[in-house]
Structure formats: C-alpha cells, structure tokens
C-alpha cells in the first residue's frame, strides 16, 4: 500500500510542472469562424481505423473552408491513410522538432484524442495555435478538464455520436450546416495495379479480416459463416485471409473447420499502404471490428462487420459506408464488458447477406 501511495505522490509532483508550463493558454476571446485560413487536426489515435474515420472530418472541413489549408498530425502508421485523403493539404510529423518548426503556422488546432497526456500538452504549446478545440476527454487523475485549460472550446459529443460526427456536435455547427461525410480514400493507380496481381483472375474476391489488434472472430464462427455459402458458388470465389500477427495459425485452424470446397489463401505480407490497396482491390470485406472494415467502407466495398455488444463502442466506431454501398453490422448476442469480446454472433442474417453480395458479384 505504501509503495502505491509513494508512486501516486511521485506522479503528482512530476505532473504539476507539466500542468504549470503547458496546461494553459490565453483565451482567444471572440473567435471569427468565418475567417479561418488554416486548420491542423490531431487525429483520435494512430491506428488504422482511427485515421480512416478521422478522414471524414478532413473532408467536412474542406467543404466548410475550401480555401483553407488543412493539415493532419501523423505518426508512423496513420500517414499511409492520410496520404490517400486528397482533402489533406499537408501532413505534419508529430515529433517535437517538427512541431517546433510548425509554431504559429496554424490558426486552429482540433485536438481529437479522448485524453490529455504529457506529449500532447507539450505539442500544443509548441504549435501555439490561435484557437484550440477539444472534444471528448476522459477524466484522468492528473490531467483533466478541471486542471487543464489549454483550449478555447470544449465540445463533448453525445454518447450516441460516431467519431465521424464530432464536428456536427461542435462549435462549428453554430456557423455551418455540416453534413455527414463517409470516409473516402483515393488509392494511387500504381498501388491498385500491384494489388490486382494478388488475386486469381475471373474469381470473386472475398477478403477475410477476422483479426484486429486486440480482437478476433473465433475460427469456428467464421467457418460456420463460410460453410453457409453454396458449394457451386465457392468454386467461383478466391478466399483470401488478411496477413497479421498469428494469421498462419489462425488459417490452419480455420481451413480445418471449413468445407472441402472452400480453399483459403493467406495474403502476402505488406506495408500499410499495400494493405489498404489490397482491401481496395477486393469485392467484399468480411471482418471483425477493426481498421480493415473501415478501410472497406472508405474504398466503397460491401462490408460485413462483427462487433461486440458494447454500446459505447458501437456508437463511436460504427460503420460509415459510402452512399448506396451495402453493409451489415452483426452484434454479439451477449452484452459485453469490453469492445474486445467479439464472439457468440448470430449468423443467420449474415449468411443470407453474404450470399446475396456474392451472387451480385457473380452476375457482374
């Protein structure tokens, strides 16, 4: 008990100088929302799905401010996504030295992560924007909206709002009629041509993405879904499993549970840019709640997504398909304590939906 108490005390005294030095800014006062010339976005997170969903906000901002410079802070993995977002005029590496170079270059900073941390507080001070807007922020013991005031507008969205809808719930909505924008990625032609080579010619391209960073669709449940495809259709399908950590072991078990007419290949190892192009090259995406199914939506593919029965996650990270593109979200039967509890799915509707999409492709 004493050790934990000492640890809390140490953290408290370590955090206090951070709050004093970086936790406040001078209020912008009466901000003129009609005269914005540059906006920098710090995305919700660095993962694939975070970036895809935040690309919707980039599109909305460019619609609101067509002549403004729109930038995005990127860190490693999410750069590949925003490189496919033509509305993003500039990508800025979220590194201390680079943010110092960007000091004073951005009029507005949209800080979208759901919590303050030391790195973002220092980064905001280095960037020194005229106006900063924050959205949902968790109450953390040391950094929270009670002791941090480095922003001008706090716009917590309702619990029912998807991340792609945050701007519609913000101060911007008082000045603009903001319409929903589904994620949309433009894949370079060279990457498209490369990805086409991974598939068998003349077959329906079914991409299976049952594994996420902390989530997995049980092999038996995916096998039950695939076994619901009529044998005559299976011979016309190229089944490919996304290549992630542990996918070889997963494939071996999945293949053993599938009917003999189903032959599944493992996708080649790839960079994130190549993987995005692979998703773009398929006909149908079947996947667990992860970045892959959001890429599927952003590249206008029919998507069958499997989600834990977790209300908060279903609201924030639901699928945002492009207009007219079919999709189906399948939710676990049981209420889940965690968004990572991706199992026990009702498959009847999913089997019907998948066969319908396959037949559509077969008739093309």
Short mmCIF file of C-alpha atoms in Angstrom, two decimals:
data_model
loop_
_atom_site.label_atom_id
_atom_site.label_comp_id
_atom_site.label_asym_id
_atom_site.label_seq_id
_atom_site.Cartn_x
_atom_site.Cartn_y
_atom_site.Cartn_z
CA UNK A 1 0.00 0.00 0.00
CA UNK A 2 2.85 2.38 0.90
CA UNK A 3 4.56 1.71 -2.45
CA UNK A 4 1.39 2.65 -4.40
CA UNK A 5 0.95 5.76 -2.26
CA UNK A 6 4.54 6.82 -2.94
CA UNK A 7 4.05 6.17 -6.65
CA UNK A 8 0.93 8.39 -6.72
CA UNK A 9 2.79 11.11 -4.83
CA UNK A 10 5.74 10.94 -7.25
CA UNK A 11 3.43 11.12 -10.27
CA UNK A 12 1.55 14.07 -8.75
CA UNK A 13 4.70 16.13 -8.26
CA UNK A 14 6.01 15.13 -11.68
CA UNK A 15 2.78 16.21 -13.40
CA UNK A 16 2.42 19.56 -11.62
CA UNK A 17 5.23 21.31 -13.58
CA UNK A 18 3.74 19.93 -16.83
CA UNK A 19 0.37 21.49 -15.95
CA UNK A 20 2.01 24.78 -14.93
CA UNK A 21 4.19 25.03 -18.05
CA UNK A 22 1.96 23.52 -20.72
CA UNK A 23 -1.57 23.17 -19.37
CA UNK A 24 -2.94 26.65 -20.12
CA UNK A 25 -3.26 29.13 -22.95
CA UNK A 26 -4.56 32.66 -23.35
CA UNK A 27 -8.20 32.57 -24.41
CA UNK A 28 -8.85 33.57 -28.00
CA UNK A 29 -11.90 35.54 -26.97
CA UNK A 30 -14.42 36.25 -29.75
CA UNK A 31 -13.19 33.89 -32.45
CA UNK A 32 -14.25 34.63 -36.03
CA UNK A 33 -15.33 31.30 -37.53
CA UNK A 34 -15.87 32.89 -40.93
CA UNK A 35 -12.20 33.87 -41.33
CA UNK A 36 -10.24 30.65 -40.92
CA UNK A 37 -7.24 30.13 -43.17
CA UNK A 38 -5.55 27.05 -41.65
CA UNK A 39 -6.65 24.08 -39.54
CA UNK A 40 -4.46 21.34 -38.07
CA UNK A 41 -6.04 18.09 -36.85
CA UNK A 42 -4.60 15.80 -34.22
CA UNK A 43 -6.47 12.53 -35.03
CA UNK A 44 -8.26 10.43 -32.46
CA UNK A 45 -5.43 7.91 -32.48
CA UNK A 46 -2.58 6.48 -34.50
CA UNK A 47 -4.21 3.20 -35.55
CA UNK A 48 -5.59 2.38 -38.98
CA UNK A 49 -9.27 2.66 -38.04
CA UNK A 50 -8.73 5.93 -36.17
CA UNK A 51 -7.19 7.52 -39.24
CA UNK A 52 -9.85 6.25 -41.64
CA UNK A 53 -12.69 7.63 -39.53
CA UNK A 54 -10.91 10.96 -39.00
CA UNK A 55 -10.58 11.33 -42.77
CA UNK A 56 -14.31 12.15 -42.71
CA UNK A 57 -13.55 15.22 -40.61
CA UNK A 58 -10.90 16.33 -43.10
CA UNK A 59 -13.49 16.16 -45.89
CA UNK A 60 -16.03 18.13 -43.83
CA UNK A 61 -13.52 20.86 -43.02
CA UNK A 62 -12.52 21.23 -46.67
CA UNK A 63 -16.21 21.62 -47.56
CA UNK A 64 -16.64 24.29 -44.88
CA UNK A 65 -13.38 26.07 -45.72
CA UNK A 66 -12.49 25.23 -49.35
CA UNK A 67 -9.67 27.80 -49.46
CA UNK A 68 -8.15 26.98 -46.06
CA UNK A 69 -5.02 24.90 -45.60
CA UNK A 70 -5.97 21.63 -43.86
CA UNK A 71 -3.22 19.72 -42.10
CA UNK A 72 -3.04 16.47 -40.13
CA UNK A 73 -0.57 15.45 -37.44
CA UNK A 74 0.68 11.99 -38.38
CA UNK A 75 2.74 9.44 -36.52
CA UNK A 76 4.06 6.45 -38.41
CA UNK A 77 1.20 4.13 -39.24
CA UNK A 78 -1.54 6.65 -39.92
CA UNK A 79 0.45 8.57 -42.55
CA UNK A 80 -0.43 5.97 -45.20
CA UNK A 81 -4.14 6.63 -44.66
CA UNK A 82 -3.97 10.41 -44.88
CA UNK A 83 -1.79 10.17 -47.97
CA UNK A 84 -4.93 8.73 -49.59
CA UNK A 85 -7.07 11.65 -48.38
CA UNK A 86 -6.84 14.37 -51.07
CA UNK A 87 -8.54 16.97 -48.87
CA UNK A 88 -5.50 16.94 -46.55
CA UNK A 89 -3.16 19.64 -47.87
CA UNK A 90 -0.27 18.92 -45.51
CA UNK A 91 0.89 16.09 -43.26
CA UNK A 92 2.95 17.06 -40.22
CA UNK A 93 5.04 14.53 -38.31
CA UNK A 94 4.04 14.57 -34.65
CA UNK A 95 7.62 14.95 -33.43
CA UNK A 96 8.95 17.60 -31.10
CA UNK A 97 11.35 19.14 -33.60
CA UNK A 98 8.79 19.24 -36.39
CA UNK A 99 6.10 20.77 -34.19
CA UNK A 100 8.54 23.48 -33.12
CA UNK A 101 9.06 24.28 -36.82
CA UNK A 102 5.27 24.50 -37.18
CA UNK A 103 4.95 27.03 -34.36
CA UNK A 104 2.44 29.73 -35.24
CA UNK A 105 1.69 28.29 -38.70
CA UNK A 106 -1.78 27.00 -37.79
CA UNK A 107 -4.68 29.20 -36.84
CA UNK A 108 -6.87 26.37 -35.50
CA UNK A 109 -5.92 23.12 -33.77
CA UNK A 110 -8.54 20.37 -33.44
CA UNK A 111 -7.40 18.05 -30.64
CA UNK A 112 -9.45 14.86 -31.10
CA UNK A 113 -7.87 12.20 -28.79
CA UNK A 114 -10.01 11.21 -25.82
CA UNK A 115 -7.48 12.17 -23.13
CA UNK A 116 -4.73 14.66 -22.33
CA UNK A 117 -1.20 13.38 -21.96
CA UNK A 118 2.24 14.92 -21.46
CA UNK A 119 3.18 14.63 -25.13
CA UNK A 120 0.09 16.34 -26.49
CA UNK A 121 0.24 19.12 -23.88
CA UNK A 122 3.82 19.91 -24.84
CA UNK A 123 2.97 19.61 -28.53
CA UNK A 124 0.09 22.07 -28.22
CA UNK A 125 2.34 24.62 -26.53
CA UNK A 126 4.96 24.20 -29.26
CA UNK A 127 2.38 24.63 -32.03
CA UNK A 128 0.85 27.68 -30.34
CA UNK A 129 -2.34 27.90 -32.44
CA UNK A 130 -4.63 30.89 -32.17
CA UNK A 131 -7.62 28.69 -31.30
CA UNK A 132 -7.78 25.15 -29.93
CA UNK A 133 -10.88 22.97 -29.81
CA UNK A 134 -11.16 19.72 -27.85
CA UNK A 135 -13.88 17.09 -27.91
CA UNK A 136 -14.39 14.12 -25.59
CA UNK A 137 -11.76 13.99 -22.82
CA UNK A 138 -11.65 11.24 -20.19
CA UNK A 139 -11.22 12.32 -16.59
CA UNK A 140 -7.69 11.20 -15.70
CA UNK A 141 -6.30 11.62 -12.16
CA UNK A 142 -3.57 14.06 -13.16
CA UNK A 143 -4.72 15.63 -16.45
CA UNK A 144 -8.38 16.52 -16.94
CA UNK A 145 -10.58 19.46 -17.91
CA UNK A 146 -10.61 20.52 -14.26
CA UNK A 147 -6.91 21.41 -14.20
CA UNK A 148 -6.04 21.71 -17.92
CA UNK A 149 -7.15 24.81 -19.82
CA UNK A 150 -5.05 24.82 -22.98
CA UNK A 151 -8.14 25.08 -25.19
CA UNK A 152 -10.74 27.66 -26.17
CA UNK A 153 -13.74 25.44 -26.95
CA UNK A 154 -14.71 22.17 -25.28
CA UNK A 155 -17.27 20.31 -27.41
CA UNK A 156 -18.03 16.94 -25.79
CA UNK A 157 -20.21 14.98 -28.24
CA UNK A 158 -23.22 12.96 -27.10
CA UNK A 159 -22.60 9.31 -26.30
CA UNK A 160 -24.55 8.32 -29.42
CA UNK A 161 -22.23 10.20 -31.80
CA UNK A 162 -19.80 8.42 -34.09
CA UNK A 163 -16.32 9.95 -34.27
CA UNK A 164 -17.08 10.96 -37.85
CA UNK A 165 -19.92 13.10 -36.45
CA UNK A 166 -17.88 15.07 -33.91
CA UNK A 167 -17.78 18.26 -35.99
CA UNK A 168 -21.57 18.18 -36.29
CA UNK A 169 -21.68 18.36 -32.48
CA UNK A 170 -19.10 21.12 -32.18
CA UNK A 171 -18.90 24.90 -32.16
CA UNK A 172 -18.56 24.77 -35.96
CA UNK A 173 -22.19 23.63 -36.20
CA UNK A 174 -23.31 27.03 -34.92
CA UNK A 175 -21.80 28.62 -38.00
CA UNK A 176 -22.14 25.97 -40.73
CA UNK A 177 -24.68 23.41 -41.88
CA UNK A 178 -22.38 20.39 -41.58
CA UNK A 179 -23.47 17.32 -43.50
CA UNK A 180 -22.33 13.76 -42.71
CA UNK A 181 -19.33 12.59 -44.72
CA UNK A 182 -18.45 8.91 -45.01
CA UNK A 183 -14.73 8.08 -45.11
CA UNK A 184 -13.37 8.02 -48.65
CA UNK A 185 -9.82 7.08 -49.64
CA UNK A 186 -8.25 7.57 -53.07
CA UNK A 187 -5.77 4.80 -53.81
CA UNK A 188 -2.93 5.58 -56.28
CA UNK A 189 -3.23 3.77 -59.62
CA UNK A 190 0.18 2.15 -59.21
CA UNK A 191 -0.88 0.61 -55.88
CA UNK A 192 -4.15 -0.57 -57.42
CA UNK A 193 -2.31 -2.36 -60.22
CA UNK A 194 0.05 -4.04 -57.77
CA UNK A 195 -2.81 -5.27 -55.56
CA UNK A 196 -4.69 -6.74 -58.54
CA UNK A 197 -1.85 -9.20 -59.01
CA UNK A 198 -2.55 -10.88 -55.66
CA UNK A 199 -5.90 -12.27 -56.84
CA UNK A 200 -6.93 -15.10 -59.14
CA UNK A 201 -8.33 -13.79 -62.41
CA UNK A 202 -12.03 -14.18 -63.06
CA UNK A 203 -12.99 -15.02 -59.48
CA UNK A 204 -14.97 -13.14 -56.84
CA UNK A 205 -12.50 -11.60 -54.41
CA UNK A 206 -13.52 -12.23 -50.81
CA UNK A 207 -11.15 -10.71 -48.25
CA UNK A 208 -11.36 -12.14 -44.72
CA UNK A 209 -10.14 -9.89 -41.91
CA UNK A 210 -11.07 -11.74 -38.69
CA UNK A 211 -8.17 -10.44 -36.58
CA UNK A 212 -7.66 -6.95 -35.17
CA UNK A 213 -5.10 -5.62 -32.73
CA UNK A 214 -6.94 -7.00 -29.68
CA UNK A 215 -9.95 -8.67 -31.31
CA UNK A 216 -10.57 -11.90 -33.12
CA UNK A 217 -13.57 -13.56 -34.70
CA UNK A 218 -13.48 -17.18 -33.47
CA UNK A 219 -12.36 -19.60 -36.19
CA UNK A 220 -15.44 -21.78 -35.70
CA UNK A 221 -17.83 -18.86 -36.15
CA UNK A 222 -16.10 -17.66 -39.32
CA UNK A 223 -16.08 -21.25 -40.62
CA UNK A 224 -19.83 -21.53 -39.91
CA UNK A 225 -20.39 -18.36 -41.93
CA UNK A 226 -18.30 -19.56 -44.88
CA UNK A 227 -19.84 -23.05 -44.78
CA UNK A 228 -23.17 -21.33 -45.42
CA UNK A 229 -22.02 -20.43 -48.95
CA UNK A 230 -23.40 -22.94 -51.52
CA UNK A 231 -20.72 -25.24 -52.96
CA UNK A 232 -21.42 -24.09 -56.53
CA UNK A 233 -20.56 -20.52 -55.53
CA UNK A 234 -17.43 -21.48 -53.57
CA UNK A 235 -15.66 -22.61 -56.75
CA UNK A 236 -16.09 -19.09 -58.12
CA UNK A 237 -14.60 -17.34 -55.08
CA UNK A 238 -11.00 -16.50 -54.27
CA UNK A 239 -10.89 -16.59 -50.46
CA UNK A 240 -8.00 -14.60 -49.00
CA UNK A 241 -7.12 -14.12 -45.32
CA UNK A 242 -5.52 -10.84 -44.27
CA UNK A 243 -1.93 -11.28 -43.11
CA UNK A 244 -1.49 -10.17 -39.50
CA UNK A 245 0.32 -11.45 -36.42
CA UNK A 246 -0.74 -15.05 -35.83
CA UNK A 247 -2.65 -15.34 -39.10
CA UNK A 248 -0.80 -18.52 -40.13
CA UNK A 249 -2.02 -20.40 -37.05
CA UNK A 250 -5.49 -18.93 -37.45
CA UNK A 251 -5.64 -20.03 -41.10
CA UNK A 252 -4.65 -23.61 -40.30
CA UNK A 253 -7.47 -23.98 -37.79
CA UNK A 254 -10.00 -22.11 -39.95
CA UNK A 255 -9.23 -24.26 -43.00
CA UNK A 256 -9.68 -27.45 -40.98
CA UNK A 257 -13.19 -26.32 -40.00
CA UNK A 258 -14.33 -25.32 -43.49
CA UNK A 259 -15.98 -27.46 -46.15
CA UNK A 260 -13.66 -29.01 -48.75
CA UNK A 261 -15.00 -26.66 -51.44
CA UNK A 262 -13.53 -23.68 -49.56
CA UNK A 263 -9.83 -23.06 -50.21
CA UNK A 264 -8.38 -20.08 -48.32
CA UNK A 265 -5.08 -18.41 -49.18
CA UNK A 266 -3.02 -16.18 -46.90
CA UNK A 267 -2.44 -12.67 -48.23
CA UNK A 268 1.20 -11.69 -48.70
CA UNK A 269 2.93 -9.67 -46.01
CA UNK A 270 2.63 -6.00 -46.88
CA UNK A 271 3.17 -2.43 -45.80
CA UNK A 272 0.16 -0.48 -44.60
CA UNK A 273 -0.09 1.32 -47.94
CA UNK A 274 -0.06 -2.03 -49.76
CA UNK A 275 -2.66 -3.43 -47.38
CA UNK A 276 -5.01 -0.51 -47.99
CA UNK A 277 -4.65 -1.15 -51.72
CA UNK A 278 -5.37 -4.86 -51.15
CA UNK A 279 -8.65 -4.00 -49.42
CA UNK A 280 -9.47 -1.66 -52.28
CA UNK A 281 -8.86 -4.47 -54.79
CA UNK A 282 -11.32 -6.97 -53.31
CA UNK A 283 -15.05 -7.34 -54.00
CA UNK A 284 -16.32 -8.00 -50.45
CA UNK A 285 -14.79 -7.50 -46.99
CA UNK A 286 -15.69 -9.73 -44.04
CA UNK A 287 -14.05 -8.73 -40.79
CA UNK A 288 -14.04 -8.20 -37.08
CA UNK A 289 -14.39 -4.66 -35.68
CA UNK A 290 -11.03 -3.26 -36.76
CA UNK A 291 -9.38 -0.85 -39.16
CA UNK A 292 -9.84 -3.26 -42.07
CA UNK A 293 -13.61 -2.93 -42.22
CA UNK A 294 -13.35 0.87 -42.04
CA UNK A 295 -10.94 0.78 -44.98
CA UNK A 296 -13.53 -1.37 -46.75
CA UNK A 297 -16.16 1.32 -46.24
CA UNK A 298 -13.74 4.06 -47.30
CA UNK A 299 -12.97 2.22 -50.55
CA UNK A 300 -16.68 1.60 -51.31
CA UNK A 301 -16.70 -2.15 -50.72
CA UNK A 302 -19.64 -4.15 -49.33
CA UNK A 303 -18.65 -4.82 -45.72
CA UNK A 304 -19.79 -7.46 -43.25
CA UNK A 305 -18.53 -6.41 -39.80
CA UNK A 306 -18.67 -8.25 -36.47
CA UNK A 307 -18.92 -6.15 -33.29
CA UNK A 308 -19.01 -6.82 -29.57
CA UNK A 309 -22.30 -5.92 -27.91
CA UNK A 310 -20.77 -2.86 -26.26
CA UNK A 311 -22.93 0.25 -26.60
CA UNK A 312 -20.20 2.86 -26.31
CA UNK A 313 -18.02 1.20 -28.94
CA UNK A 314 -20.97 0.58 -31.27
CA UNK A 315 -21.82 4.27 -31.15
CA UNK A 316 -18.29 5.63 -31.57
CA UNK A 317 -16.96 3.14 -34.13
CA UNK A 318 -19.96 2.01 -36.15
CA UNK A 319 -19.52 1.51 -39.87
CA UNK A 320 -19.85 4.60 -42.05
CA UNK A 321 -20.44 3.26 -45.60
CA UNK A 322 -20.48 5.40 -48.69
CA UNK A 323 -23.95 6.12 -50.14
CA UNK A 324 -25.57 3.16 -51.83
CA UNK A 325 -22.94 0.61 -50.74
CA UNK A 326 -24.41 -2.39 -48.85
CA UNK A 327 -23.13 -3.29 -45.40
CA UNK A 328 -24.18 -5.28 -42.37
CA UNK A 329 -23.08 -4.95 -38.73
CA UNK A 330 -23.50 -8.18 -36.77
CA UNK A 331 -23.56 -7.70 -32.99
CA UNK A 332 -22.74 -10.35 -30.40
CA UNK A 333 -25.74 -11.95 -28.67
CA UNK A 334 -24.50 -11.17 -25.18
CA UNK A 335 -23.85 -7.81 -23.53
CA UNK A 336 -20.10 -7.33 -23.35
CA UNK A 337 -17.96 -5.68 -20.71
CA UNK A 338 -15.32 -4.95 -23.34
CA UNK A 339 -15.35 -3.97 -27.01
CA UNK A 340 -12.85 -6.80 -27.49
CA UNK A 341 -15.41 -9.52 -26.64
CA UNK A 342 -16.00 -10.44 -30.28
CA UNK A 343 -17.68 -13.86 -30.11
CA UNK A 344 -21.09 -15.56 -29.93
CA UNK A 345 -22.59 -13.99 -33.07
CA UNK A 346 -25.97 -14.74 -34.65
CA UNK A 347 -25.06 -15.85 -38.17
CA UNK A 348 -28.37 -16.45 -39.93
CA UNK A 349 -28.75 -12.92 -41.33
CA UNK A 350 -25.03 -12.71 -42.04
CA UNK A 351 -25.11 -15.87 -44.19
CA UNK A 352 -28.06 -14.52 -46.20
CA UNK A 353 -26.40 -11.12 -46.66
CA UNK A 354 -23.06 -12.59 -47.72
CA UNK A 355 -24.63 -14.96 -50.28
CA UNK A 356 -26.60 -12.06 -51.72
CA UNK A 357 -23.46 -9.98 -52.23
CA UNK A 358 -21.60 -12.94 -53.75
CA UNK A 359 -24.39 -13.54 -56.22
CA UNK A 360 -24.37 -9.86 -57.16
CA UNK A 361 -20.66 -10.11 -57.95
CA UNK A 362 -21.18 -13.37 -59.84
CA UNK A 363 -23.70 -11.68 -62.12
CA UNK A 364 -21.50 -8.67 -62.88
#
